[in-house]
PDB file of C-alpha atoms in Angstrom:
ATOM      1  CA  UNK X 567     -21.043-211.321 -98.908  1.00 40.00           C
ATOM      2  CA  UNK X 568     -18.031-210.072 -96.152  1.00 38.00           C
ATOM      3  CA  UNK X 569     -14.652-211.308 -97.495  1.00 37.00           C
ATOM      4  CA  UNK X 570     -12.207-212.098 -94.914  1.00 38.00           C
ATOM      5  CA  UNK X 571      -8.622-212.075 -95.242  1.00 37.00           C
ATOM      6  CA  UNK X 572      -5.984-214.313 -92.963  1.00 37.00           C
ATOM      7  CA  UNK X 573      -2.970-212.392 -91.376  1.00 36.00           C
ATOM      8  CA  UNK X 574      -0.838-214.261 -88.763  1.00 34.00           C
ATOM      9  CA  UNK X 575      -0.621-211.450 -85.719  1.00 37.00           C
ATOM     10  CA  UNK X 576       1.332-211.647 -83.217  1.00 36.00           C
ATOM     11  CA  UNK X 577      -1.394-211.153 -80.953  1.00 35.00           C
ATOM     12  CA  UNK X 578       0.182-208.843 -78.735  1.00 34.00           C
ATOM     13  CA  UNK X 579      -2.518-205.558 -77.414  1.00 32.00           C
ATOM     14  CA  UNK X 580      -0.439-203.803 -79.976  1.00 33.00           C
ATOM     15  CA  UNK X 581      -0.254-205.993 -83.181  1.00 36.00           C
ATOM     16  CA  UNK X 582      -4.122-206.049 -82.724  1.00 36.00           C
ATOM     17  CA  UNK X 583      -5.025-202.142 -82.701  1.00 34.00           C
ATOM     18  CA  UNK X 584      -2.457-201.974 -85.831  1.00 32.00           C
ATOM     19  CA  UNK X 585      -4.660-204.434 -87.899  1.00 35.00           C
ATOM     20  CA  UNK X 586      -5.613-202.823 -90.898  1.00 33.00           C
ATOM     21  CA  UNK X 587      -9.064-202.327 -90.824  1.00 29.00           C
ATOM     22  CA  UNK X 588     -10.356-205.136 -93.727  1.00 33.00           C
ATOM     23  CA  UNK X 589     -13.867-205.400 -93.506  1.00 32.00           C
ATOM     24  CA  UNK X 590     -16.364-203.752 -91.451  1.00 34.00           C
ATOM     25  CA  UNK X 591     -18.747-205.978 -89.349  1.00 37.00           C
ATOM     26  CA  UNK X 592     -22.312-205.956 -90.805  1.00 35.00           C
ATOM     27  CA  UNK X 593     -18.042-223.228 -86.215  1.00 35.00           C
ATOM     28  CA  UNK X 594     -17.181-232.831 -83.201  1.00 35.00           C
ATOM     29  CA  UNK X 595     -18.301-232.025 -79.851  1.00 38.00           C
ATOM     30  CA  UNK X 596     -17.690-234.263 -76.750  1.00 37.00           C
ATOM     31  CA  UNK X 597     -19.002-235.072 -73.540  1.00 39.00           C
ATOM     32  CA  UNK X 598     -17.315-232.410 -71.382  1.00 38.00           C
ATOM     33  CA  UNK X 599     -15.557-231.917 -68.265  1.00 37.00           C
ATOM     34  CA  UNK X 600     -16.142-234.146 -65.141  1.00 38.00           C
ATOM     35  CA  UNK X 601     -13.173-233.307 -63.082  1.00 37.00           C
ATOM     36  CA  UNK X 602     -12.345-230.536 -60.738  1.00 36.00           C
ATOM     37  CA  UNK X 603      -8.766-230.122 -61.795  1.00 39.00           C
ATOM     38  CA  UNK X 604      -7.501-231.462 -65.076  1.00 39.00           C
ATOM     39  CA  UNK X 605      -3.998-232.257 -63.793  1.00 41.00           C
ATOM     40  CA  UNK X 606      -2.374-234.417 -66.540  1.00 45.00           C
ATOM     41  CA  UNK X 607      -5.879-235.319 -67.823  1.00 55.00           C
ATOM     42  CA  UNK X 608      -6.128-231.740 -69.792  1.00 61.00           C
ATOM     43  CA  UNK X 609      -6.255-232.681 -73.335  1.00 65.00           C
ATOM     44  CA  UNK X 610      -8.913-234.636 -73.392  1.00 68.00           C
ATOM     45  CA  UNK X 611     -11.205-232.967 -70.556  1.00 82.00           C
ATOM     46  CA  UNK X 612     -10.904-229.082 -73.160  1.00 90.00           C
ATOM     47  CA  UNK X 613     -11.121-230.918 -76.332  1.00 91.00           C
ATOM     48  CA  UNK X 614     -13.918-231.295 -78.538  1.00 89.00           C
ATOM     49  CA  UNK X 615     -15.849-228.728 -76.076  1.00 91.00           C
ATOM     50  CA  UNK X 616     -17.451-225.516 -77.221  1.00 92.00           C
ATOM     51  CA  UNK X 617     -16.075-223.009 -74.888  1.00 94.00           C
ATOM     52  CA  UNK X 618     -17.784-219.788 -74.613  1.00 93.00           C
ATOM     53  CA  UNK X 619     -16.143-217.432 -73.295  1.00 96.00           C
ATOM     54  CA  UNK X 620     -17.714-215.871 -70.139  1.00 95.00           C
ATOM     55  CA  UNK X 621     -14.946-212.896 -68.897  1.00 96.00           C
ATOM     56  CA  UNK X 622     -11.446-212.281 -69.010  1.00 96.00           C
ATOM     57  CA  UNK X 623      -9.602-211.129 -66.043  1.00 96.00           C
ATOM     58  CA  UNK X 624      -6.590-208.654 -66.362  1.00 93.00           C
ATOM     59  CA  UNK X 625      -4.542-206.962 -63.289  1.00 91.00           C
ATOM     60  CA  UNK X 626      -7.114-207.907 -61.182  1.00 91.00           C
ATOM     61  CA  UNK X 627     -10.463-206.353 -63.139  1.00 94.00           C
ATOM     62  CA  UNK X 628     -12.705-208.407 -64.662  1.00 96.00           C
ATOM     63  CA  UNK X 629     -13.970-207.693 -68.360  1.00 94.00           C
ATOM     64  CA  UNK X 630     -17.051-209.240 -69.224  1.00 94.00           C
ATOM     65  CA  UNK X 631     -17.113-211.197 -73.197  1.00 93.00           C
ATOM     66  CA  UNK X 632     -19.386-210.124 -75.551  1.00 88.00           C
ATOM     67  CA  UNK X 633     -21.663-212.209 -77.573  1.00 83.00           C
ATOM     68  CA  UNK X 634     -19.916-214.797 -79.888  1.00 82.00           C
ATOM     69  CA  UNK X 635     -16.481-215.243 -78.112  1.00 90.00           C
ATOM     70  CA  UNK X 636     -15.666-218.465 -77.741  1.00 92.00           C
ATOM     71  CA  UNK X 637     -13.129-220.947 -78.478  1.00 95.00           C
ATOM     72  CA  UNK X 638     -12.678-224.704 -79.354  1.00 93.00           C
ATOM     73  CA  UNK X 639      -9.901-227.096 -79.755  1.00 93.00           C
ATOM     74  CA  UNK X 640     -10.307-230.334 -81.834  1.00 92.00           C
ATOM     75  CA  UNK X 641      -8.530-233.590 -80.877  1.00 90.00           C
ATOM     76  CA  UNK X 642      -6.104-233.389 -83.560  1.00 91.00           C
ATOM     77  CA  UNK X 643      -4.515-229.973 -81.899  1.00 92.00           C
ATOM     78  CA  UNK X 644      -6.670-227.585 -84.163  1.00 94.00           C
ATOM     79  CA  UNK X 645      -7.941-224.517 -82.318  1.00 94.00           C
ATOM     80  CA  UNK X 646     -10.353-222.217 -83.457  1.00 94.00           C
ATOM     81  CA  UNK X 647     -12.339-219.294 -82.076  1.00 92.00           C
ATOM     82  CA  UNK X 648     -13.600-215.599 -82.225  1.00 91.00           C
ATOM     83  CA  UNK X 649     -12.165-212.901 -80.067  1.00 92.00           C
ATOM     84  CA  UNK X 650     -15.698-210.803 -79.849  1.00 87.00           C
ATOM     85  CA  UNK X 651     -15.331-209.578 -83.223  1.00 85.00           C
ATOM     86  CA  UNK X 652     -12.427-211.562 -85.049  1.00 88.00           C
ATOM     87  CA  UNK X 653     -12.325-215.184 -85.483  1.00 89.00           C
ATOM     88  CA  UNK X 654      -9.183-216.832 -85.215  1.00 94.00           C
ATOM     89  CA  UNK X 655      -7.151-220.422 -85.964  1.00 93.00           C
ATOM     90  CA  UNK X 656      -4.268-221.407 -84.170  1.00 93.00           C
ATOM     91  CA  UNK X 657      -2.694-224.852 -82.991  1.00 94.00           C
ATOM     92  CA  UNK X 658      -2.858-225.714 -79.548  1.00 94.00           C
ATOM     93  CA  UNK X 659       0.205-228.264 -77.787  1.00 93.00           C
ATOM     94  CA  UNK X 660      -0.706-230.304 -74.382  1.00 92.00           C
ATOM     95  CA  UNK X 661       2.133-230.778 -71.528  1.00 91.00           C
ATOM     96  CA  UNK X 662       0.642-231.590 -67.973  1.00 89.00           C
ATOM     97  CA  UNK X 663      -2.089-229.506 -67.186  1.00 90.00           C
ATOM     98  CA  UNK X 664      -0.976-226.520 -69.582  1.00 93.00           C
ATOM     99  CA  UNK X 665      -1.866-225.510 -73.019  1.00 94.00           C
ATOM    100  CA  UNK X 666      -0.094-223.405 -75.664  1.00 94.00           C
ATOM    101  CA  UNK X 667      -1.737-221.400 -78.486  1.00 94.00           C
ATOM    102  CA  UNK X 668       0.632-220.879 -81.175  1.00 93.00           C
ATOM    103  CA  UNK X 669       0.725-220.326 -85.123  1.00 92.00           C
ATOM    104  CA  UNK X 670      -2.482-218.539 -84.952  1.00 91.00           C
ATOM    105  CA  UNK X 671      -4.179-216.373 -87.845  1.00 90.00           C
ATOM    106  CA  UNK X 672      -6.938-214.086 -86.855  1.00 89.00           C
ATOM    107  CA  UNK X 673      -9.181-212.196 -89.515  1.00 88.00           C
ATOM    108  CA  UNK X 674      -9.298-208.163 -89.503  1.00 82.00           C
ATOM    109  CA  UNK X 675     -12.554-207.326 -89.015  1.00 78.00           C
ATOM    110  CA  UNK X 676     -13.468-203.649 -87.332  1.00 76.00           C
ATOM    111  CA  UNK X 677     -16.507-203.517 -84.796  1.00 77.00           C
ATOM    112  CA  UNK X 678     -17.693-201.362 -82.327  1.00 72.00           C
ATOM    113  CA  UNK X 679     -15.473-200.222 -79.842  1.00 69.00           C
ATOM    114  CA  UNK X 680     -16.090-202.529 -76.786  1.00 69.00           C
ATOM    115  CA  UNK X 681     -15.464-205.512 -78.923  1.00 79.00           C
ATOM    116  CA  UNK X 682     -12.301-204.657 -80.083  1.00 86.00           C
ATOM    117  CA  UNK X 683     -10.726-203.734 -76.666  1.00 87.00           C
ATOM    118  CA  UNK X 684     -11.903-206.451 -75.422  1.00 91.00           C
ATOM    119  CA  UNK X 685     -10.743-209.023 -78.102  1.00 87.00           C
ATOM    120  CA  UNK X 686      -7.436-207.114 -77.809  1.00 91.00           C
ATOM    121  CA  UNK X 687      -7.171-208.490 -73.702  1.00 93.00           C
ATOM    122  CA  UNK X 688      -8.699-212.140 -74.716  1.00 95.00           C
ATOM    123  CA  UNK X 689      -6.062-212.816 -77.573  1.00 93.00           C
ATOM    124  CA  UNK X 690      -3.324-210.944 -75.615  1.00 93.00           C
ATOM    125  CA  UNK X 691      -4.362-213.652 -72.736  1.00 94.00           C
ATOM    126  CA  UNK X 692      -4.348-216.474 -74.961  1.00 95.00           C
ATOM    127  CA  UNK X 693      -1.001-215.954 -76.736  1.00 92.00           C
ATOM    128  CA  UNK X 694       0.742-215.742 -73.411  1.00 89.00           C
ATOM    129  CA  UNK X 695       2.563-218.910 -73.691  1.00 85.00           C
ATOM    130  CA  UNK X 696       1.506-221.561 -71.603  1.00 93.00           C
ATOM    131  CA  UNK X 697      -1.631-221.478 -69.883  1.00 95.00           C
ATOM    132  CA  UNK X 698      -2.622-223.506 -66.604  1.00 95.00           C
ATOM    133  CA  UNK X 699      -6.063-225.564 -67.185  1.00 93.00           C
ATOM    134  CA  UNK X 700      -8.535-225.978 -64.621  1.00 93.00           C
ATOM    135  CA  UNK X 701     -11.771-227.628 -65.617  1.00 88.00           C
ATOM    136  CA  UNK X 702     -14.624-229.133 -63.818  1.00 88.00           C
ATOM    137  CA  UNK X 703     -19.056-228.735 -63.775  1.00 88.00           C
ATOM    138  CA  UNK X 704     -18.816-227.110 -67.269  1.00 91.00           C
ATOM    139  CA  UNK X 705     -16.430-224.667 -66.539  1.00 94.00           C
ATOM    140  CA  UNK X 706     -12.897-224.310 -67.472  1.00 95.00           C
ATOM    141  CA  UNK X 707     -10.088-221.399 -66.693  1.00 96.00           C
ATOM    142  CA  UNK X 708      -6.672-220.259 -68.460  1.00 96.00           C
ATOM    143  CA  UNK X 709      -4.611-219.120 -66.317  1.00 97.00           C
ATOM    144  CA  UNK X 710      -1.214-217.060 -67.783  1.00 96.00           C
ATOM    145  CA  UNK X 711       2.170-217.064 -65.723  1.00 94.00           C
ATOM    146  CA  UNK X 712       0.977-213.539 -65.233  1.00 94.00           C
ATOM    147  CA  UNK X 713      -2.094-214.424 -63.190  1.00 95.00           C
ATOM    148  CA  UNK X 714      -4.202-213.054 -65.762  1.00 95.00           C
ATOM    149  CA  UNK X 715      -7.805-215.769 -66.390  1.00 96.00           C
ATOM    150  CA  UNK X 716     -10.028-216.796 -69.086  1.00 97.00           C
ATOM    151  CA  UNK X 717     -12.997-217.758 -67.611  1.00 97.00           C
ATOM    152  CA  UNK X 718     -15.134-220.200 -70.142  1.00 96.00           C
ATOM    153  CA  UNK X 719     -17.959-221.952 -69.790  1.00 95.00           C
ATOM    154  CA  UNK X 720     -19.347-225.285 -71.658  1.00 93.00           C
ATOM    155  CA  UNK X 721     -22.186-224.328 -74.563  1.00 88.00           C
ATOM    156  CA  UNK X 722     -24.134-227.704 -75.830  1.00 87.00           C
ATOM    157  CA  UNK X 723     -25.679-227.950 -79.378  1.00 87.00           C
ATOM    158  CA  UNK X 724     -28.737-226.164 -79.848  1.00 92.00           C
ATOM    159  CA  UNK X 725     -31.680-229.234 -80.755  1.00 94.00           C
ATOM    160  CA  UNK X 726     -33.322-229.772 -83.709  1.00 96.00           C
ATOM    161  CA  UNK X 727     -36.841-229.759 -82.335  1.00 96.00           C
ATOM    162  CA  UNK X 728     -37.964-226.471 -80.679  1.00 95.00           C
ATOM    163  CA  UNK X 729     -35.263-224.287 -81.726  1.00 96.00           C
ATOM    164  CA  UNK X 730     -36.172-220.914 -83.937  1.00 96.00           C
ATOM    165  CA  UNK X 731     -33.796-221.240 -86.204  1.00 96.00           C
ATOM    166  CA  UNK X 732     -32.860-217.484 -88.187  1.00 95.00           C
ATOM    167  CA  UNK X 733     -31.899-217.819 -91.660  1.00 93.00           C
ATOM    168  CA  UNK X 734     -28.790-215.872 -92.327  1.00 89.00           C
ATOM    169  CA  UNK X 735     -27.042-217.013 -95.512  1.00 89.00           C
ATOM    170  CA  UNK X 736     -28.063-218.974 -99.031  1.00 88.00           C
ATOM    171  CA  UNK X 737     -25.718-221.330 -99.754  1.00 86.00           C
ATOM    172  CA  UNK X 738     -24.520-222.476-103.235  1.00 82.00           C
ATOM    173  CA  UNK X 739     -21.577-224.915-102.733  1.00 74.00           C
ATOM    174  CA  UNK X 740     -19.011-224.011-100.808  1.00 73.00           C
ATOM    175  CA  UNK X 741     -20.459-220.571-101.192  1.00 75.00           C
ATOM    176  CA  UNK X 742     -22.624-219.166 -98.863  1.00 75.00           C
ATOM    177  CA  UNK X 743     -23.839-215.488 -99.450  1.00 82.00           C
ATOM    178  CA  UNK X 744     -25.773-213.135 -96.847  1.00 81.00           C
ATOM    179  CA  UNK X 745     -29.246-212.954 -96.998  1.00 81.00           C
ATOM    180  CA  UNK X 746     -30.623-209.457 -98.960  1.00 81.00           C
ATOM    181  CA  UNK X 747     -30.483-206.949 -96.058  1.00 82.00           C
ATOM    182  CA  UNK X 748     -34.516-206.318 -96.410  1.00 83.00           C
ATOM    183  CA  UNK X 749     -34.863-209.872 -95.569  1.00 85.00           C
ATOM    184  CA  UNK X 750     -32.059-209.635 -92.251  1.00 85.00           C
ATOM    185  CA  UNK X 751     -33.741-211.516 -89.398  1.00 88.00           C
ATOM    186  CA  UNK X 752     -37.186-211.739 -91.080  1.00 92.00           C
ATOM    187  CA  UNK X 753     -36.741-215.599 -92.368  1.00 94.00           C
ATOM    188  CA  UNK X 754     -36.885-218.474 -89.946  1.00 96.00           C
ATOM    189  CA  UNK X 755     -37.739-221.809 -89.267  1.00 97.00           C
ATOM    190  CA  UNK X 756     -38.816-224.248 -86.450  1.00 97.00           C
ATOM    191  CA  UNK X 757     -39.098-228.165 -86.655  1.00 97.00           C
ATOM    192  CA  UNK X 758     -41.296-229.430 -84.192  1.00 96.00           C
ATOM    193  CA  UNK X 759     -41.727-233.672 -83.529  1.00 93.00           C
ATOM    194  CA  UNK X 760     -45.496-235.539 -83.954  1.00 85.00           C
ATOM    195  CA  UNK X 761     -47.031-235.617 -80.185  1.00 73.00           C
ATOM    196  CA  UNK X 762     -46.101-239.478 -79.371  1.00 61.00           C
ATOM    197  CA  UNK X 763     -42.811-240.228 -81.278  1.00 53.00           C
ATOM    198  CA  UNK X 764     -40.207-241.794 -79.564  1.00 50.00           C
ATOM    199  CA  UNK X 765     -37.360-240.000 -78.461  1.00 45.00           C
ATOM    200  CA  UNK X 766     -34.062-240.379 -79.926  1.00 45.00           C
ATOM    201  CA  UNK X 767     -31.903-238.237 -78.075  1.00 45.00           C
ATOM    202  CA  UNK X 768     -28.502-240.398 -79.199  1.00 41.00           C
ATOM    203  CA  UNK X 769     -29.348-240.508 -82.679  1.00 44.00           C
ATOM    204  CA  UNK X 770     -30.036-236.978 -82.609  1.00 46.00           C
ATOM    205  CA  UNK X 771     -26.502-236.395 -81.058  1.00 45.00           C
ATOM    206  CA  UNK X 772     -24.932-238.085 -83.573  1.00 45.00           C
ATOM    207  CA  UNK X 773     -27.011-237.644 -86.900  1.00 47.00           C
ATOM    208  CA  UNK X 774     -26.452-233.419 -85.995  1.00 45.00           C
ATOM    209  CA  UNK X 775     -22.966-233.640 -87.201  1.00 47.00           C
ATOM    210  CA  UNK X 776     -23.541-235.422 -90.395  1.00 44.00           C
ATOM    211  CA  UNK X 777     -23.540-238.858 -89.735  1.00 41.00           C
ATOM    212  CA  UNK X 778     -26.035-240.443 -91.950  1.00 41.00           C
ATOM    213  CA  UNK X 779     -27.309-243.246 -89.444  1.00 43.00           C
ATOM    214  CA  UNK X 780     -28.355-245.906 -91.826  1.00 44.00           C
ATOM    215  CA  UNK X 781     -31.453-247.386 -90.583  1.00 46.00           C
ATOM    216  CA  UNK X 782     -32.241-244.924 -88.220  1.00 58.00           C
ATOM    217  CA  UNK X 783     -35.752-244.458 -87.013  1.00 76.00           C
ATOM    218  CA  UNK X 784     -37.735-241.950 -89.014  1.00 86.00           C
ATOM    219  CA  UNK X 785     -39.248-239.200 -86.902  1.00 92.00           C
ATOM    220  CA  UNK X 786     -42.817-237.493 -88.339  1.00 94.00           C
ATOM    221  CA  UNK X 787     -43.488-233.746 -87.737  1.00 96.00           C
ATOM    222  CA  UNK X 788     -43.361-230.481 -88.881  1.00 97.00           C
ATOM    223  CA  UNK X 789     -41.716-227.495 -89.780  1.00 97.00           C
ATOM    224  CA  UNK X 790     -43.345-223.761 -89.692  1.00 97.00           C
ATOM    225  CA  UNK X 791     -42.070-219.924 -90.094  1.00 97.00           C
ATOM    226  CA  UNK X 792     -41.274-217.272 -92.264  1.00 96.00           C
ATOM    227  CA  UNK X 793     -40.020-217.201 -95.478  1.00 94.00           C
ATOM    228  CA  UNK X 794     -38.718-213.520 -94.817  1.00 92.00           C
ATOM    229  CA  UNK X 795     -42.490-212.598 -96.793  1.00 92.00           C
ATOM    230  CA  UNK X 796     -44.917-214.784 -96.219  1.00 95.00           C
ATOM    231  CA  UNK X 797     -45.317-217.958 -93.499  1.00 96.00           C
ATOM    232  CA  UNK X 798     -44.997-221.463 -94.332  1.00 97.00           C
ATOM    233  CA  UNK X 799     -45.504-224.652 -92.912  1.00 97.00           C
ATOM    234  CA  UNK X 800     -44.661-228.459 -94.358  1.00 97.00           C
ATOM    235  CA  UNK X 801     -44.356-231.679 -93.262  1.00 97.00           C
ATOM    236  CA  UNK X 802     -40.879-232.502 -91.747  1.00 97.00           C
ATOM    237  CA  UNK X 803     -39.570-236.476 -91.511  1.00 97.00           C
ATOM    238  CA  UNK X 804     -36.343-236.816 -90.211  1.00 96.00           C
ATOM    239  CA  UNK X 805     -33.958-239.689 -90.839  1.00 95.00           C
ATOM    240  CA  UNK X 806     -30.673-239.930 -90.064  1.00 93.00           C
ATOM    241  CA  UNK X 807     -28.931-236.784 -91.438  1.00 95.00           C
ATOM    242  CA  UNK X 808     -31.735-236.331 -93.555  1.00 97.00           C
ATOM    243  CA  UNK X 809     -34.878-234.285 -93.420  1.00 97.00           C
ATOM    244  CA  UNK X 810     -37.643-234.642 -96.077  1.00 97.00           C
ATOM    245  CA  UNK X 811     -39.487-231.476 -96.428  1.00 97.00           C
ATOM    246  CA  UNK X 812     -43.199-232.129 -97.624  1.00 97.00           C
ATOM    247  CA  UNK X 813     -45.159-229.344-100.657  1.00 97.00           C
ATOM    248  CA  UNK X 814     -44.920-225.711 -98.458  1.00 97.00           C
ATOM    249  CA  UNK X 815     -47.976-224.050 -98.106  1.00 97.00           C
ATOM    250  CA  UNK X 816     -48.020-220.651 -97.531  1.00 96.00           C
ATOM    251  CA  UNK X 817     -49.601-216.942 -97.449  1.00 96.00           C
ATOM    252  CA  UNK X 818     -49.684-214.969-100.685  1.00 92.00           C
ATOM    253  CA  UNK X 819     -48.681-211.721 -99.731  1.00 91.00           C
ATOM    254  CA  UNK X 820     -46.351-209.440-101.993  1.00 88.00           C
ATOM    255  CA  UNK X 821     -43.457-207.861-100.306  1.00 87.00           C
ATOM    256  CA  UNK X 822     -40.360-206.164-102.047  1.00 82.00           C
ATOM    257  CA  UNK X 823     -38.943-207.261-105.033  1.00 84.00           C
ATOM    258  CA  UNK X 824     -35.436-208.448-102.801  1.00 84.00           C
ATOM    259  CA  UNK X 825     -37.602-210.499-100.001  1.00 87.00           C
ATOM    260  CA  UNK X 826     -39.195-212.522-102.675  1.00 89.00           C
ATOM    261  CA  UNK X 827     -35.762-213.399-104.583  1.00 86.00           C
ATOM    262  CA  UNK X 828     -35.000-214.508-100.958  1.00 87.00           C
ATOM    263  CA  UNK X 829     -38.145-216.311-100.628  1.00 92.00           C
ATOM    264  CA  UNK X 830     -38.104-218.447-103.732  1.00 91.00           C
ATOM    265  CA  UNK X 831     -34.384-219.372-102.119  1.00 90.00           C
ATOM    266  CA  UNK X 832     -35.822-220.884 -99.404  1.00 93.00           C
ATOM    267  CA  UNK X 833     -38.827-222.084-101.283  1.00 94.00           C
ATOM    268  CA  UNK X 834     -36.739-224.546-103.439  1.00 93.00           C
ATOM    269  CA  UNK X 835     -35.499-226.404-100.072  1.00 95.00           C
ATOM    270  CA  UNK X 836     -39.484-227.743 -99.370  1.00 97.00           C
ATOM    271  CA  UNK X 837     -40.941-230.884-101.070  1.00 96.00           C
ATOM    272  CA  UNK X 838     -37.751-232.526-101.453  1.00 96.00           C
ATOM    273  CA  UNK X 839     -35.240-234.345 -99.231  1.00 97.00           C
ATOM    274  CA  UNK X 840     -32.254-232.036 -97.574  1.00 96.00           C
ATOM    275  CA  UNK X 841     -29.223-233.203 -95.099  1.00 96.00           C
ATOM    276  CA  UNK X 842     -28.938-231.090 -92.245  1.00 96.00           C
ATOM    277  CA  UNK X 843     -26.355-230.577 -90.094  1.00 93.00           C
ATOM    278  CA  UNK X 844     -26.214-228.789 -86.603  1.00 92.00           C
ATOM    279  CA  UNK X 845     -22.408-227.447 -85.191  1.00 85.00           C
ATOM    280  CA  UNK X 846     -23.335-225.499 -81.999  1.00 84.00           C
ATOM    281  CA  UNK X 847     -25.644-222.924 -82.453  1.00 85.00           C
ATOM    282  CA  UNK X 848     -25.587-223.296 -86.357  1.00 89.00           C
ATOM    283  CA  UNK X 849     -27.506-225.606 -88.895  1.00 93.00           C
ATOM    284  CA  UNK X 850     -26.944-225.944 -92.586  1.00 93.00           C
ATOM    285  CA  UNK X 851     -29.675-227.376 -94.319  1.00 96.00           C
ATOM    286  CA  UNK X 852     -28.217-228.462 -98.148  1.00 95.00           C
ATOM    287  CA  UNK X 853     -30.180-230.144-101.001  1.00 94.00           C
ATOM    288  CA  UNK X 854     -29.116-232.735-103.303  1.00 92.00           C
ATOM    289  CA  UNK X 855     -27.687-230.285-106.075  1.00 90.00           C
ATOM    290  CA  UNK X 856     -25.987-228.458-103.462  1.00 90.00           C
ATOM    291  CA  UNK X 857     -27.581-225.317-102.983  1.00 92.00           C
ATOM    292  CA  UNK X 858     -29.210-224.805 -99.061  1.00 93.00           C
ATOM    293  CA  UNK X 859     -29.218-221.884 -96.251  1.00 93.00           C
ATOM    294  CA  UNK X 860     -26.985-221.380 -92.798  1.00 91.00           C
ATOM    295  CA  UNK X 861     -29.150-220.589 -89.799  1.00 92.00           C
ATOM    296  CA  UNK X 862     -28.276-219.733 -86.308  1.00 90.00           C
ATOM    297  CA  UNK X 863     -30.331-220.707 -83.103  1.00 90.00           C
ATOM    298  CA  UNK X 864     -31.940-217.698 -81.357  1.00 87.00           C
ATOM    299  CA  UNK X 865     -31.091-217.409 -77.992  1.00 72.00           C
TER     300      UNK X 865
END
């Protein structure tokens, strides 16, 4: 498992190519933006939005953002986000229709080269003091005092049903450790609803982030995919935050001594009852004793 370690930058171009070089690389959401302009109505048309981030704009040119770069800021004034390639916490202050980024600790993580210049322009941007807010369709732009953008655009949460979900980590607690490398993208899962159940597209909005809807309608179906070794399928009722996994069945083929440590990981998760919950692109599926896997949605 990558360890990260906080440093508080002071995200200038410069305090980012000095970063030592740690670790080498190997998440409430609302409705969003309705307005053309945010005028004094900024805080709550950028908050609880996943933003990713589309391109940055410096003296004049245009850089486009690489996968992952995104930012969000909470109600409470918590920001958090990745550059590219580093992920970063800051706190983030309303006044009018501008926002300030301040206090903010990024991790020091090296990656390829393209990342890293352009993380160093996107946190350079976003440390620039205050920036003007214009939101509106699902878009939203930072403007500095220096006329330099940050063009972002609004990401929904990936569903439940239909979405190939690629197991990444095992958790154990608050633990979560990276899958064996010979089992890296090989392990995944998708949950698909019985043909005729009723649609529950608010519960499903709200049960994602945790909320254990008491009551809720159940929903019948099924979950199929790899184990990393062999497939599996199951039965799969949701409740509220809950998903009861029914006996797996499976092929028997032998892989590699790692892929089947991996798959008798994932194998404990099936005829028993797991919560699950969905932030963005990510799902954590956790049993009772604590122990579970992260996924991420494929694109």
């Amino acid at each position: 498992m990558y360890r990260q370690r906080l440093t508080l930058p002071a995200l200038t171009l410069t305090a980012l190519t000095l970063l030592p070089l740690a670790v080498a690389c190997g998440n409430e959401k609302g409705g969003g933006t309705g307005s053309s302009s945010v005028g004094a109505d900024t805080e709550p048309s950028v908050t609880g939005v996943h933003w990713t981030v589309d391109s940055v704009t410096v003296n004049g040119t245009t850089h486009q953002a690489p996968d992952g770069a995104h930012v969000e800021i909470a109600k409470d004034g918590r920001a958090t986000g990745n550059y590219g390639c580093n992920s970063f916490h800051s706190t983030a202050t309303f006044k009018g229709d501008r926002i300030t980024l301040s206090r903010t600790l990024s991790t020091e993580m090296a990656c390829e080269k393209r990342p890293m210049e352009f993380e160093a322009s996107l946190a350079r941007a976003l440390a620039a003091g205050p920036l003007t807010a214009e939101a509106g369709q699902g878009k939203l732009t930072l403007t500095t005092t220096e006329g330099d953008r940050v063009h972002l655009t609004e990401e929904k949460d990936a569903p439940l049903y239909g979405t190939k979900w690629t197991v990444n980590s095992l958790v154990g607690g608050d633990v979560a450790q990276s899958l064996p490398a010979a089992a890296d993208g090989k392990a995944w899962l998708t949950f698909t609803k019985k043909s005729g159940d009723k649609e529950a597209g608010d519960k499903e909005a709200g049960d994602k982030k945790g909320a254990n809807k008491k009551g809720a309608d159940k929903e019948t179906g099924t979950v199929s995919g790899s184990l990393g070794c062999n497939r599996v399928s199951a039965k799969a009722t949701v409740r509220g935050s809950h998903i009861t996994l029914g006996a797996p069945r499976t092929t028997r083929q032998m892989c590699s001594g790692s892929l089947m440590t991996a798959e008798k990981s994932l194998l404990k998760l099936f005829d028993s009852t797991v919560s699950y919950r969905i932030d963005h692109r990510a799902i954590t599926l956790t049993s009772e004793n604590g122990e579970g896997i992260g996924a991420m949605a494929d694109r």
